[in-house]
Amino acid sequence: MAFSTSWSQYNYHVFLSLRGKDTGKGFGDHLYTALEQAGFHTFRDDDEIVRREELDIELQKAMQESKLFLVVFSKDFASSTWCLDQLVKIMDLRRRSFPHHIVVMPVFYVDPMLVSDQADSYAAAFASHEENSKEKAEIWRAALREVSDLGGMVLQDGCIRYQAEFVQDIVKEVRKKLNRPIVHTPSHLIGIESRIADIDLWLQDSSSVPIGIIYGIGGVGKTTIAKEVFNLSLDRFEASCFLPNIRETSKQPNGMGFLQKQLLNTVLYDKNVKVNNEADGSNKIKDAIGCRRVLIVLDDVGHLEQVNMIVATWDWLYKGSKIIITTRHKRLLKDDKICRKFRIEELGDDESLQLFSQHVFGKANPNDGFMEHSLRAVKYCCGIPLALREWGTFLSDIDISEWNNALDKLEAILHNGIFKVLRVSYDSLKDDLARRLFLHIACFFIGMESDYVTKILDGCELFAKAGIQDLVDRFLLTIGENNRLIMHPLLRDMAREIVRQESPDDPGRRSRLWSHDDSISVLRENTGTEAIRGIILNIQGTMTEFEMKALQKMRNLQLLQLNYGKLKGNYKYLPRSLIWLSWHGSPLKCMPSCLHLEKLVVLDMQRSSLKHIWHGTKFLPALKILDISACHSLITTPDFSGLPCLEQLVLEDCINLTEVNESIGKVEKLVSLNLKGCRKLRKLPSTVLMLRQLKVIVLSGCLKLDELPHGLDKMESLKVLQADGIAL
């Protein structure tokens, strides 16, 4: 739903509701006169007025046209069914005016506890009401409880001598409420109600933690939701302030001082407050918000220091005050004792289609003939409201005959408006290592197992374990089922667009190549440069052949996937800098002796033509994973003594493998040995008993394995032994 923030629909500033016989005619008259003299056009409703049909119609119209409802609670307020009915209507109007642009302001001419608890005279009144209708009495009780939670003005000790001052205080508060800083929200807020429900409940609970963290992926609507709950909750607090764009503003000269001054100006209703420096600003903010119930929104916070410079510390916040922080960083605040966290989820498929359609067609569903194209656009946006709005606006002026071409372009090159917003998350990463880690994953490792990728990227000296966790905390990455890395398609495309922009017209000068066409072009035309750090190429169909010299100039190449490709020429050109070599379906019969891969961490040669992995002893000091799965020509394994760091050896489905070299016992760091499906394997060397870190052995489907090393079942390190289907 969308609501205008304009007051143009209102004819009255204030709707005054009171029971005159309780407060004395003088109080009601004085309050009404003071409001009018202050320039507030006021409609006065008093239950002593004789009712006529015309007056009731006028009353209903006045309620619809009022900005602020001033409800005076007196001793016998609850004995008046007219007052109670009026209160129910007011509170209902407040709820229906989402996001609560009208203000309800209680004035307590009695102890507020009498109203909230319905005690003393209120209890007696309700005892009488319940004799007539328990159902209606409960509706009235609920309205009293709801309005009591809003807080309000209280007459000190109920003394008449304070009334004149009290009336002026009410007028001042009305002025503040009517000048409240409503913030603009975009139109077509699909699914907003369900996403703000928990936040709204937290805001209403004055005893709960003071800090609320609204977090999620860039473009998901964190700021919009913060604006909605801010507008909704203004009348619950004595002062409110929405500080937008904290991240960007703080980068400007004296940016933090500007934000401090903006907060003080808004909370104190004083545009002349001076801030000499950031320390002075912090002290003045402490004095300003430490003595009143405030609502503050700090929007788009990049790191905790930005928050600390504005509100310094939490322990001196006034009881019931709330601070909302929007951020892309889940762990901005780690102390759950002082904060509550609210993750903003992406829109569902139906919500996405509705939002997209509103921006393209001006209605909740696509026009006839546009459904297929619309579903394609919605699928690509993956529930991100920003992308749905941007794409919808872009496509709204395009004829259906041009939609396919337009969608092809949008999928190939990320829309600039979306790119700019999402790139903020990339730019906010701690350092160049974190940014390289993110780009590597986005270009090469989405969908792969996290531990596998961690080993590769640790080999690139990118401190991958901590780095991946940081990306998860910033919603740039997710760890999914089976511990696999998942990245939102728009974030993936944002990362790849960053790489593309390194050299838009010459792929050979980019740092990473993931596109099939770009990789083929660079390798065939020998246009690679030392800028390239990674290439992936999965060749479909007929094996494609490349010259080894195509790799000669790629001196910094660390990541190479050349699945089902063929390299022709001298293998000395294969860069020594390689960390990861994935070459599924390699035509090699044996790894060349001229290869020098001292930095290689993962060698993945699945489904290759290898008869021998290598001859003699191959020294690969950094190798941690060796995967030779489904190499059907492999008969025996090589000497493993040159692999001091090997942790995982995978020989699964090497159906002609008959033996494992006894040097396996020298691989002291081996953790996992997988021989599943090695049908002709007859025995496991006894030297495996020397492996003190071996935790997993998989022998399932080794049909001819007729003996196991004696004592294998007593290895202290061994946690998993899978041996179903063996000959024993």
XYZ file of C-alpha atoms in Angstrom:
728
model
C 0.000 0.000 0.000
C 1.092 3.564 -0.584
C 0.088 6.658 1.365
C 0.788 10.317 0.727
C 2.725 12.226 3.344
C 0.911 15.443 2.426
C -1.372 17.218 4.934
C -3.494 18.743 2.140
C -6.416 16.401 2.857
C -6.891 17.834 6.395
C -9.068 20.814 7.412
C -8.347 20.699 11.166
C -5.047 20.721 12.926
C -6.500 19.346 16.174
C -9.521 17.264 17.138
C -10.133 17.911 20.867
C -12.049 15.170 22.707
C -12.865 15.582 26.415
C -15.548 15.192 29.101
C -16.241 18.734 30.229
C -17.956 18.011 33.564
C -14.782 16.247 34.868
C -12.170 18.794 33.871
C -14.278 21.836 34.546
C -15.581 23.987 31.762
C -12.684 26.378 32.255
C -9.984 23.828 31.338
C -11.642 22.789 28.084
C -12.312 26.419 27.154
C -8.783 27.498 28.023
C -7.219 24.641 26.072
C -9.415 25.211 23.016
C -8.701 28.975 23.081
C -4.952 28.472 23.545
C -4.846 26.108 20.569
C -6.782 28.506 18.349
C -4.635 31.465 19.443
C -1.529 29.446 18.602
C -2.841 29.080 15.045
C -4.168 25.524 15.307
C -7.606 25.163 13.745
C -9.366 22.968 16.332
C -12.558 20.924 16.317
C -13.937 20.481 19.828
C -15.976 17.444 20.794
C -17.540 17.382 24.282
C -19.920 14.698 25.474
C -22.078 17.406 27.123
C -23.083 18.711 23.672
C -26.622 17.717 22.738
C -26.444 15.286 19.825
C -28.283 15.796 16.574
C -28.022 13.784 13.371
C -26.466 16.730 11.530
C -23.869 17.103 14.296
C -22.913 13.410 14.119
C -22.311 13.735 10.374
C -20.221 16.845 10.985
C -18.322 15.018 13.728
C -17.440 12.072 11.493
C -16.296 14.444 8.771
C -14.156 16.379 11.252
C -12.480 13.179 12.436
C -11.533 12.290 8.859
C -10.108 15.781 8.328
C -8.025 16.151 11.512
C -4.242 15.836 11.801
C -3.961 15.366 15.546
C -6.351 13.935 18.142
C -6.066 15.395 21.619
C -7.906 13.062 24.031
C -8.286 14.293 27.619
C -8.678 11.498 30.178
C -10.485 12.550 33.333
C -11.821 10.784 36.431
C -15.167 9.734 34.957
C -14.074 9.473 31.318
C -14.809 5.723 31.341
C -18.385 6.246 32.564
C -19.235 7.988 29.283
C -20.073 5.498 26.535
C -19.869 8.403 24.093
C -16.248 9.103 25.078
C -15.349 5.421 24.897
C -16.961 4.974 21.488
C -15.172 8.080 20.281
C -11.843 6.698 21.509
C -12.411 3.399 19.675
C -13.085 5.322 16.461
C -9.976 7.460 16.943
C -7.709 4.464 17.531
C -9.244 2.631 14.592
C -8.633 5.673 12.396
C -5.045 5.768 13.609
C -4.509 2.126 12.636
C -6.134 2.551 9.237
C -4.085 5.638 8.421
C -0.976 3.464 7.965
C 1.802 4.455 8.294
C 0.126 6.518 11.024
C 0.334 9.986 9.585
C -2.299 11.105 12.095
C -1.199 11.691 15.680
C -3.047 10.608 18.821
C -1.888 12.562 21.859
C -3.301 11.553 25.274
C -3.667 14.191 28.011
C -4.015 12.735 31.494
C -6.102 14.840 33.894
C -5.785 11.836 36.229
C -3.084 9.319 37.089
C -2.250 7.478 33.812
C -2.246 4.177 35.710
C -5.994 4.507 36.275
C -6.447 4.545 32.512
C -4.019 1.772 31.579
C -5.080 -0.558 34.429
C -8.739 0.548 34.428
C -8.638 0.968 38.208
C -10.785 2.887 40.751
C -13.433 4.947 38.944
C -12.586 3.234 35.653
C -13.072 -0.192 37.259
C -16.457 0.865 38.625
C -17.509 2.197 35.246
C -16.562 -1.012 33.482
C -18.383 -3.123 36.039
C -21.523 -1.286 34.963
C -20.700 -1.508 31.241
C -20.132 -5.263 31.401
C -23.663 -5.776 32.724
C -24.894 -4.428 29.393
C -22.309 -5.911 26.997
C -19.107 -7.734 27.884
C -18.065 -7.775 24.231
C -18.302 -4.009 23.863
C -16.625 -3.451 27.233
C -13.634 -5.485 26.075
C -13.327 -3.357 22.912
C -13.279 -0.227 25.092
C -10.692 -1.762 27.445
C -8.414 -2.618 24.515
C -8.640 0.960 23.200
C -7.707 2.351 26.635
C -4.715 0.032 26.885
C -3.571 0.929 23.381
C -3.809 4.682 23.901
C -2.066 4.435 27.287
C 0.950 2.849 25.612
C 1.420 6.027 23.590
C 2.362 8.030 26.671
C 1.229 11.635 26.894
C 0.939 14.837 28.937
C 0.176 14.496 32.675
C -1.191 17.276 34.928
C 1.196 17.519 37.889
C -0.595 16.323 41.036
C -3.901 17.274 39.370
C -3.567 20.777 40.877
C -5.686 23.556 39.396
C -2.937 26.115 39.990
C -0.799 24.312 37.393
C -3.528 24.346 34.732
C -2.474 27.522 32.903
C 1.108 26.304 32.626
C -0.165 22.820 31.680
C -2.261 24.226 28.850
C 0.775 26.040 27.430
C 2.849 22.847 27.686
C 0.163 21.010 25.723
C 0.222 23.680 23.014
C 4.019 23.401 22.771
C 3.795 19.628 22.439
C 1.093 19.921 19.776
C 3.383 22.233 17.833
C 6.169 19.634 18.038
C 3.876 16.802 16.983
C 2.485 18.660 14.003
C 5.955 19.609 12.898
C 7.160 16.037 13.217
C 9.704 15.010 10.575
C 7.792 12.529 8.414
C 10.184 11.024 5.874
C 9.267 10.228 2.305
C 8.799 6.601 1.272
C 8.521 5.233 -2.268
C 5.184 4.247 -3.745
C 3.968 0.648 -4.093
C 5.274 -0.767 -0.819
C 4.455 -4.396 -1.485
C 4.558 -6.741 1.517
C 5.548 -3.971 3.914
C 3.086 -4.855 6.689
C 4.523 -8.311 7.396
C 8.082 -7.015 7.303
C 7.565 -4.291 9.880
C 5.330 -6.234 12.290
C 8.101 -7.492 14.603
C 9.921 -4.155 14.516
C 6.718 -2.356 15.474
C 6.162 -4.688 18.442
C 9.726 -4.058 19.621
C 9.220 -0.290 19.377
C 6.068 -0.512 21.476
C 7.831 -2.489 24.221
C 9.530 0.168 26.337
C 11.161 -2.490 28.518
C 12.962 -4.240 25.644
C 16.515 -3.609 24.416
C 17.120 -0.048 23.127
C 18.870 -0.853 19.827
C 17.280 -2.393 16.748
C 19.470 -3.556 13.865
C 17.725 -3.788 10.478
C 20.059 -5.712 8.197
C 20.067 -7.446 4.833
C 21.435 -7.428 1.314
C 21.795 -4.103 -0.512
C 18.621 -3.016 -2.292
C 16.316 -5.235 -0.210
C 14.495 -2.246 1.322
C 16.135 -1.668 4.722
C 15.914 2.115 4.450
C 12.313 2.016 3.223
C 11.284 -0.200 6.125
C 13.118 2.037 8.596
C 11.259 5.045 7.177
C 7.925 3.279 7.513
C 8.420 2.301 11.154
C 9.781 5.789 11.865
C 6.653 7.451 10.448
C 4.477 4.916 12.233
C 6.052 5.533 15.642
C 6.587 9.295 15.785
C 3.749 9.964 18.208
C 5.095 7.444 20.722
C 8.193 9.508 21.464
C 8.986 12.971 22.781
C 11.449 13.625 19.969
C 12.451 11.844 16.762
C 15.228 12.113 14.194
C 15.975 10.233 10.972
C 19.610 10.567 9.889
C 20.004 9.262 6.307
C 23.102 8.138 4.418
C 25.429 7.842 7.415
C 28.050 5.971 5.392
C 28.384 8.610 2.676
C 27.921 11.668 4.871
C 30.614 10.532 7.302
C 33.154 10.525 4.447
C 32.661 14.244 3.794
C 34.786 16.937 5.509
C 33.338 17.384 9.015
C 30.685 14.849 8.050
C 30.254 13.463 11.564
C 29.957 16.971 12.976
C 27.230 17.715 10.445
C 25.315 14.581 11.509
C 25.684 15.476 15.189
C 24.348 18.986 14.561
C 21.434 17.630 12.508
C 20.475 15.310 15.370
C 20.660 18.090 17.961
C 18.676 20.517 15.804
C 15.885 17.994 15.329
C 15.689 16.649 18.883
C 15.922 20.057 20.551
C 13.758 21.856 17.966
C 16.523 24.438 17.819
C 18.238 25.281 14.533
C 20.861 27.434 16.262
C 22.699 24.710 18.194
C 26.460 24.971 17.648
C 28.858 22.017 17.582
C 32.493 23.043 18.056
C 33.970 19.613 17.394
C 32.987 15.938 17.459
C 33.695 15.555 21.191
C 31.565 18.626 21.935
C 28.817 17.189 19.734
C 28.857 13.876 21.611
C 28.513 15.618 24.979
C 25.625 17.779 23.778
C 23.844 14.757 22.301
C 24.214 12.944 25.616
C 22.540 15.853 27.416
C 19.829 16.174 24.751
C 18.665 12.575 24.534
C 19.552 11.404 28.024
C 16.513 13.143 29.546
C 13.751 12.387 27.043
C 12.185 9.447 25.238
C 13.579 9.609 21.709
C 13.428 7.653 18.477
C 16.548 7.910 16.317
C 17.194 6.176 13.006
C 20.786 5.880 11.802
C 20.448 4.862 8.185
C 23.060 2.973 6.144
C 25.759 2.548 8.776
C 29.003 1.059 7.491
C 30.873 0.434 10.744
C 30.408 0.796 14.488
C 32.639 3.861 14.819
C 30.060 5.879 12.892
C 27.410 4.981 15.472
C 29.717 5.689 18.404
C 30.515 9.173 17.126
C 26.811 10.029 17.062
C 25.360 8.375 20.164
C 28.615 7.450 21.953
C 27.200 4.850 24.364
C 23.905 3.217 25.190
C 23.835 3.145 28.990
C 22.630 6.746 29.383
C 19.691 6.463 26.995
C 16.419 7.498 28.601
C 14.088 4.603 29.471
C 11.936 3.683 26.489
C 14.181 5.390 23.925
C 14.895 3.447 20.754
C 17.672 3.634 18.188
C 17.211 1.915 14.820
C 20.290 1.171 12.724
C 20.118 0.013 9.110
C 23.202 -1.771 7.855
C 24.467 -4.416 5.474
C 26.610 -5.889 8.245
C 24.908 -8.515 10.404
C 27.540 -8.306 13.149
C 27.762 -4.542 13.393
C 26.750 -4.997 17.044
C 27.545 -8.363 18.581
C 26.033 -7.815 22.041
C 22.506 -9.275 21.938
C 21.906 -7.904 25.442
C 21.529 -4.375 24.066
C 20.221 -4.998 20.546
C 17.553 -6.874 18.635
C 18.263 -7.872 15.041
C 15.742 -7.878 12.205
C 16.734 -9.468 8.911
C 14.866 -8.140 5.874
C 14.079 -10.970 3.483
C 13.738 -10.669 -0.270
C 10.251 -10.480 -1.783
C 8.480 -13.688 -2.763
C 7.615 -14.492 -6.382
C 4.064 -13.116 -6.203
C 5.178 -9.966 -4.374
C 7.974 -9.452 -6.901
C 5.627 -9.739 -9.866
C 3.209 -7.302 -8.223
C 5.912 -4.689 -7.537
C 7.401 -5.052 -11.014
C 3.961 -4.764 -12.608
C 3.119 -1.633 -10.625
C 6.189 0.103 -12.030
C 5.707 -1.116 -15.604
C 1.947 -1.239 -16.053
C 0.615 0.780 -13.102
C -1.312 -2.194 -11.740
C -0.737 -5.411 -9.808
C -0.480 -7.757 -12.822
C 1.139 -7.585 -16.281
C -0.835 -6.583 -19.340
C -1.954 -9.286 -21.737
C 0.968 -10.608 -23.736
C 3.586 -9.467 -21.228
C 3.445 -12.272 -18.656
C 6.296 -14.388 -20.059
C 8.644 -11.425 -20.371
C 7.636 -10.136 -16.927
C 8.326 -13.487 -15.283
C 11.767 -13.525 -16.918
C 12.569 -10.098 -15.481
C 11.223 -11.004 -12.047
C 13.192 -14.247 -11.946
C 16.434 -12.398 -12.644
C 15.810 -9.797 -9.919
C 15.451 -12.556 -7.281
C 13.206 -10.579 -4.946
C 15.282 -7.391 -4.649
C 12.862 -4.407 -4.652
C 15.519 -2.017 -5.962
C 16.122 -4.178 -9.029
C 12.392 -4.701 -9.621
C 11.779 -0.937 -9.510
C 14.751 -0.088 -11.726
C 13.960 -2.734 -14.316
C 10.257 -1.891 -14.207
C 10.899 1.801 -14.769
C 13.353 1.075 -17.587
C 10.994 -1.313 -19.396
C 7.855 0.800 -18.932
C 8.682 2.931 -21.982
C 9.692 0.053 -24.266
C 7.408 -1.654 -26.786
C 6.886 -5.383 -26.223
C 8.635 -6.144 -29.527
C 11.839 -4.750 -28.024
C 11.593 -6.443 -24.613
C 13.674 -9.498 -25.512
C 16.605 -7.384 -26.665
C 16.248 -5.095 -23.653
C 16.215 -8.041 -21.238
C 19.239 -9.585 -22.968
C 21.141 -6.343 -22.437
C 20.073 -6.010 -18.797
C 21.176 -9.568 -18.070
C 24.519 -9.045 -19.833
C 25.418 -5.714 -18.202
C 23.976 -4.871 -14.813
C 21.708 -1.816 -14.777
C 23.775 1.150 -13.586
C 21.328 2.177 -10.861
C 21.403 -1.318 -9.354
C 25.169 -1.588 -9.799
C 25.842 1.632 -7.880
C 23.739 0.586 -4.889
C 25.148 -2.940 -4.703
C 28.732 -1.774 -5.195
C 28.538 0.076 -1.864
C 28.833 -3.310 -0.144
C 31.942 -4.137 -2.166
C 33.562 -0.761 -1.495
C 32.896 -1.136 2.236
C 35.000 -4.299 2.520
C 37.936 -3.889 4.855
C 40.834 -4.050 2.435
C 42.092 -5.189 -0.942
C 42.436 -8.789 0.256
C 38.734 -8.919 1.166
C 37.772 -7.430 -2.195
C 39.948 -9.913 -4.115
C 38.417 -12.770 -2.126
C 34.909 -11.589 -2.993
C 35.702 -11.224 -6.705
C 37.367 -14.651 -6.863
C 34.298 -16.314 -5.346
C 31.866 -14.379 -7.542
C 33.746 -15.265 -10.726
C 34.843 -18.841 -10.028
C 33.547 -20.589 -6.923
C 29.791 -20.100 -6.516
C 28.174 -23.460 -5.738
C 31.406 -25.079 -4.561
C 31.992 -26.536 -1.121
C 33.247 -23.955 1.365
C 36.150 -25.946 2.836
C 37.417 -26.787 -0.658
C 37.340 -23.127 -1.695
C 38.919 -22.044 1.578
C 41.987 -24.185 0.915
C 42.397 -22.690 -2.570
C 41.972 -19.085 -1.444
C 44.233 -19.587 1.564
C 46.824 -20.617 -1.008
C 46.236 -17.206 -2.599
C 47.066 -15.685 0.815
C 43.576 -14.230 1.187
C 42.848 -15.479 4.755
C 39.785 -17.192 3.404
C 38.094 -18.575 6.512
C 37.769 -15.213 8.246
C 37.146 -13.503 4.923
C 34.264 -15.792 3.959
C 32.658 -15.289 7.368
C 32.926 -11.527 6.911
C 31.220 -11.789 3.497
C 28.449 -13.834 5.109
C 28.028 -11.215 7.844
C 27.759 -8.507 5.185
C 25.197 -10.476 3.131
C 27.545 -10.755 0.199
C 27.604 -14.539 0.534
C 25.565 -17.362 2.039
C 26.600 -20.839 3.168
C 23.906 -23.150 1.860
C 23.068 -26.827 1.926
C 26.056 -29.187 2.041
C 28.254 -26.242 3.050
C 28.190 -24.765 -0.459
C 28.804 -21.113 -1.292
C 25.739 -19.240 -2.533
C 25.688 -15.692 -3.859
C 22.691 -13.652 -4.925
C 22.722 -13.402 -8.744
C 22.668 -9.602 -8.630
C 25.692 -9.523 -6.313
C 27.450 -11.971 -8.622
C 26.719 -9.747 -11.589
C 27.813 -6.650 -9.674
C 31.169 -8.319 -8.939
C 31.629 -9.429 -12.521
C 30.741 -5.964 -13.780
C 33.528 -4.550 -11.576
C 35.953 -6.927 -13.305
C 34.548 -6.176 -16.779
C 35.063 -2.467 -16.220
C 38.791 -3.073 -15.637
C 39.078 -3.348 -19.418
C 35.721 -3.226 -21.215
C 37.123 -3.801 -24.715
C 40.051 -6.132 -24.021
C 39.308 -9.230 -21.895
C 43.007 -10.106 -21.862
C 43.669 -7.150 -19.574
C 41.070 -8.104 -16.978
C 41.963 -9.849 -13.743
C 39.446 -12.682 -14.135
C 37.833 -14.465 -17.076
C 34.683 -16.532 -16.479
C 32.782 -15.967 -19.728
C 33.134 -18.869 -22.157
C 33.508 -16.540 -25.147
C 36.066 -14.279 -23.461
C 38.170 -17.217 -22.247
C 38.113 -18.889 -25.677
C 39.050 -15.610 -27.369
C 41.995 -14.852 -25.086
C 43.402 -18.394 -25.295
C 42.997 -18.719 -29.062
C 44.310 -15.281 -29.923
C 47.068 -15.321 -27.309
C 46.003 -11.927 -25.898
C 46.424 -12.759 -22.242
C 48.486 -10.499 -19.985
C 49.981 -10.563 -16.516
C 46.789 -8.883 -15.257
C 44.940 -12.213 -15.431
C 44.715 -14.050 -12.113
C 42.094 -16.604 -13.037
C 40.411 -18.301 -16.012
C 37.620 -20.850 -16.108
C 36.554 -22.648 -19.241
C 34.164 -25.589 -19.467
C 34.142 -26.812 -23.035
C 31.020 -28.511 -24.341
C 31.114 -31.074 -27.109
C 34.281 -31.510 -29.200
C 37.550 -30.975 -27.319
C 39.124 -27.619 -28.157
C 42.882 -27.281 -28.531
C 44.986 -24.320 -27.370
C 48.673 -23.498 -27.643
C 50.608 -23.584 -24.371
C 52.176 -20.245 -25.344
C 48.769 -18.673 -24.725
C 49.561 -18.995 -21.011
C 53.130 -17.689 -21.235
C 52.318 -14.030 -20.555
C 49.961 -14.814 -17.670
C 52.698 -14.683 -15.049
C 50.263 -14.054 -12.182
C 47.749 -16.760 -13.114
C 46.656 -18.524 -9.917
C 43.353 -20.152 -10.832
C 42.916 -22.236 -13.978
C 39.978 -24.412 -14.902
C 40.279 -25.905 -18.370
C 37.742 -28.710 -18.318
C 37.739 -30.836 -21.473
C 40.275 -28.605 -23.189
C 43.577 -29.644 -24.760
C 46.894 -27.849 -24.412
C 49.460 -28.293 -27.163
C 53.122 -27.416 -26.857
C 55.746 -27.145 -24.135
C 54.304 -27.406 -20.630
C 57.080 -25.231 -19.244
C 54.807 -22.302 -20.130
C 52.274 -23.363 -17.529
C 52.663 -20.593 -14.892
C 54.407 -21.558 -11.676
C 52.035 -19.265 -9.818
C 49.109 -21.717 -10.148
C 47.219 -22.437 -6.932
C 44.262 -24.306 -8.426
C 44.363 -26.460 -11.548
C 41.093 -28.079 -12.559
C 41.415 -30.037 -15.767
C 38.564 -32.500 -16.046
C 38.752 -34.739 -19.098
C 42.425 -33.979 -19.697
C 43.880 -35.992 -22.601
C 47.233 -36.347 -20.802
C 48.430 -39.892 -20.152
C 50.861 -38.660 -17.500
C 51.626 -35.313 -15.921
C 54.695 -33.818 -17.683
C 57.933 -33.878 -15.733
C 58.694 -30.269 -16.701
C 55.807 -28.962 -14.644
C 56.955 -26.914 -11.661
C 53.938 -26.178 -9.505
C 55.405 -25.502 -6.072
C 52.422 -23.312 -5.081
C 49.688 -25.678 -6.275
C 47.115 -26.385 -3.550
C 44.462 -28.287 -5.530
C 45.010 -30.583 -8.504
C 41.698 -31.806 -9.910
C 42.068 -34.202 -12.866
C 38.728 -36.011 -12.768
C 37.701 -38.127 -15.799
C 41.064 -37.637 -17.451
C 43.024 -40.133 -19.581
C 45.815 -40.562 -17.025
C 47.473 -43.978 -16.964
C 50.079 -42.707 -14.541
C 49.645 -39.599 -12.445
C 53.386 -38.947 -12.704
C 56.584 -40.956 -12.888
C 58.977 -41.115 -9.974
C 58.621 -38.626 -7.128
C 56.855 -35.320 -7.771
C 57.528 -32.591 -5.231
C 54.379 -30.528 -4.676
C 54.993 -28.980 -1.247
C 51.722 -27.006 -1.041
C 49.305 -29.584 -2.491
C 46.380 -30.295 -0.153
C 43.805 -31.906 -2.436
C 44.501 -34.425 -5.208
C 41.369 -35.563 -7.044
C 41.862 -38.223 -9.722
C 38.289 -39.542 -9.670
C 36.923 -41.577 -12.583
C 40.274 -41.907 -14.342
C 39.465 -45.291 -15.867
C 42.908 -45.886 -17.346
C 44.721 -45.499 -14.023
C 46.159 -48.817 -12.795
C 48.440 -47.792 -9.971
C 49.161 -44.680 -7.925
C 52.531 -42.887 -7.925
C 55.027 -42.194 -5.190
C 53.308 -39.843 -2.725
C 56.371 -39.000 -0.634
C 56.736 -35.574 -2.269
C 53.343 -34.411 -0.968
C 53.999 -33.403 2.653
C 50.827 -31.287 2.985
C 48.307 -33.542 1.207
C 45.048 -33.742 3.184
C 42.569 -35.268 0.733
C 43.240 -38.014 -1.804
C 40.276 -38.866 -4.019
C 40.505 -41.905 -6.279
C 36.790 -42.642 -6.508
C 35.618 -44.763 -9.468
C 39.099 -45.467 -10.768
C 37.702 -48.789 -11.905
C 40.999 -50.298 -13.095
C 43.105 -49.260 -10.103
C 44.673 -52.395 -8.594
C 46.964 -51.026 -5.924
C 47.857 -47.988 -3.850
C 51.555 -47.187 -3.514
C 52.935 -47.902 -0.045
C 54.390 -44.388 0.075
C 50.906 -43.332 1.143
C 52.181 -43.897 4.688
C 54.525 -40.905 4.320
C 51.713 -38.413 3.737
C 51.575 -37.457 7.389
C 48.806 -34.842 7.061
C 46.367 -37.009 5.112
C 42.886 -36.693 6.583
C 40.674 -38.348 3.958
C 41.276 -41.282 1.600
C 38.467 -42.019 -0.872
C 38.688 -45.250 -2.897
C 34.983 -45.731 -3.458
C 34.121 -47.806 -6.527
C 37.679 -48.973 -7.217
C 36.414 -52.384 -8.314
C 39.800 -54.051 -8.971
C 41.587 -52.852 -5.841
C 42.760 -55.976 -4.013
C 44.381 -54.593 -0.898
C 45.103 -51.493 1.113
C 48.769 -51.066 2.074
C 49.521 -51.539 5.745
C 51.396 -48.244 5.727
C 48.058 -46.429 6.132
C 48.353 -47.393 9.794
C 51.177 -44.827 10.024
C 48.797 -41.964 9.245
C 48.080 -40.345 12.614
C 45.684 -37.706 11.229
C 43.613 -39.967 8.959
C 39.934 -39.574 9.858
C 38.026 -40.934 6.851
C 38.529 -44.005 4.666
C 35.935 -44.821 2.008
C 36.159 -48.308 0.460
C 32.543 -48.844 -0.576
C 32.188 -50.808 -3.803
C 35.760 -52.147 -3.786
C 34.467 -55.530 -4.943
C 37.812 -57.404 -4.957
C 39.234 -55.994 -1.754
C 39.757 -59.180 0.238
C 41.873 -57.955 3.106
C 42.359 -54.868 5.269
C 45.484 -53.969 7.227
C 45.448 -55.613 10.625
C 44.706 -53.016 13.303
C 42.856 -50.618 10.995
C 39.848 -50.694 13.298
C 42.049 -49.589 16.203
C 43.418 -46.423 14.623
C 42.697 -43.678 17.157
C 42.316 -40.939 14.555
C 39.899 -42.870 12.313
C 36.328 -41.608 12.668
C 34.696 -42.952 9.496
C 35.279 -46.273 7.733
C 32.862 -47.005 4.903
C 33.398 -50.506 3.582
C 30.045 -51.717 2.315
C 30.147 -53.941 -0.744
C 33.747 -55.175 -0.357
C 34.800 -58.812 -0.760
C 35.543 -59.417 2.920
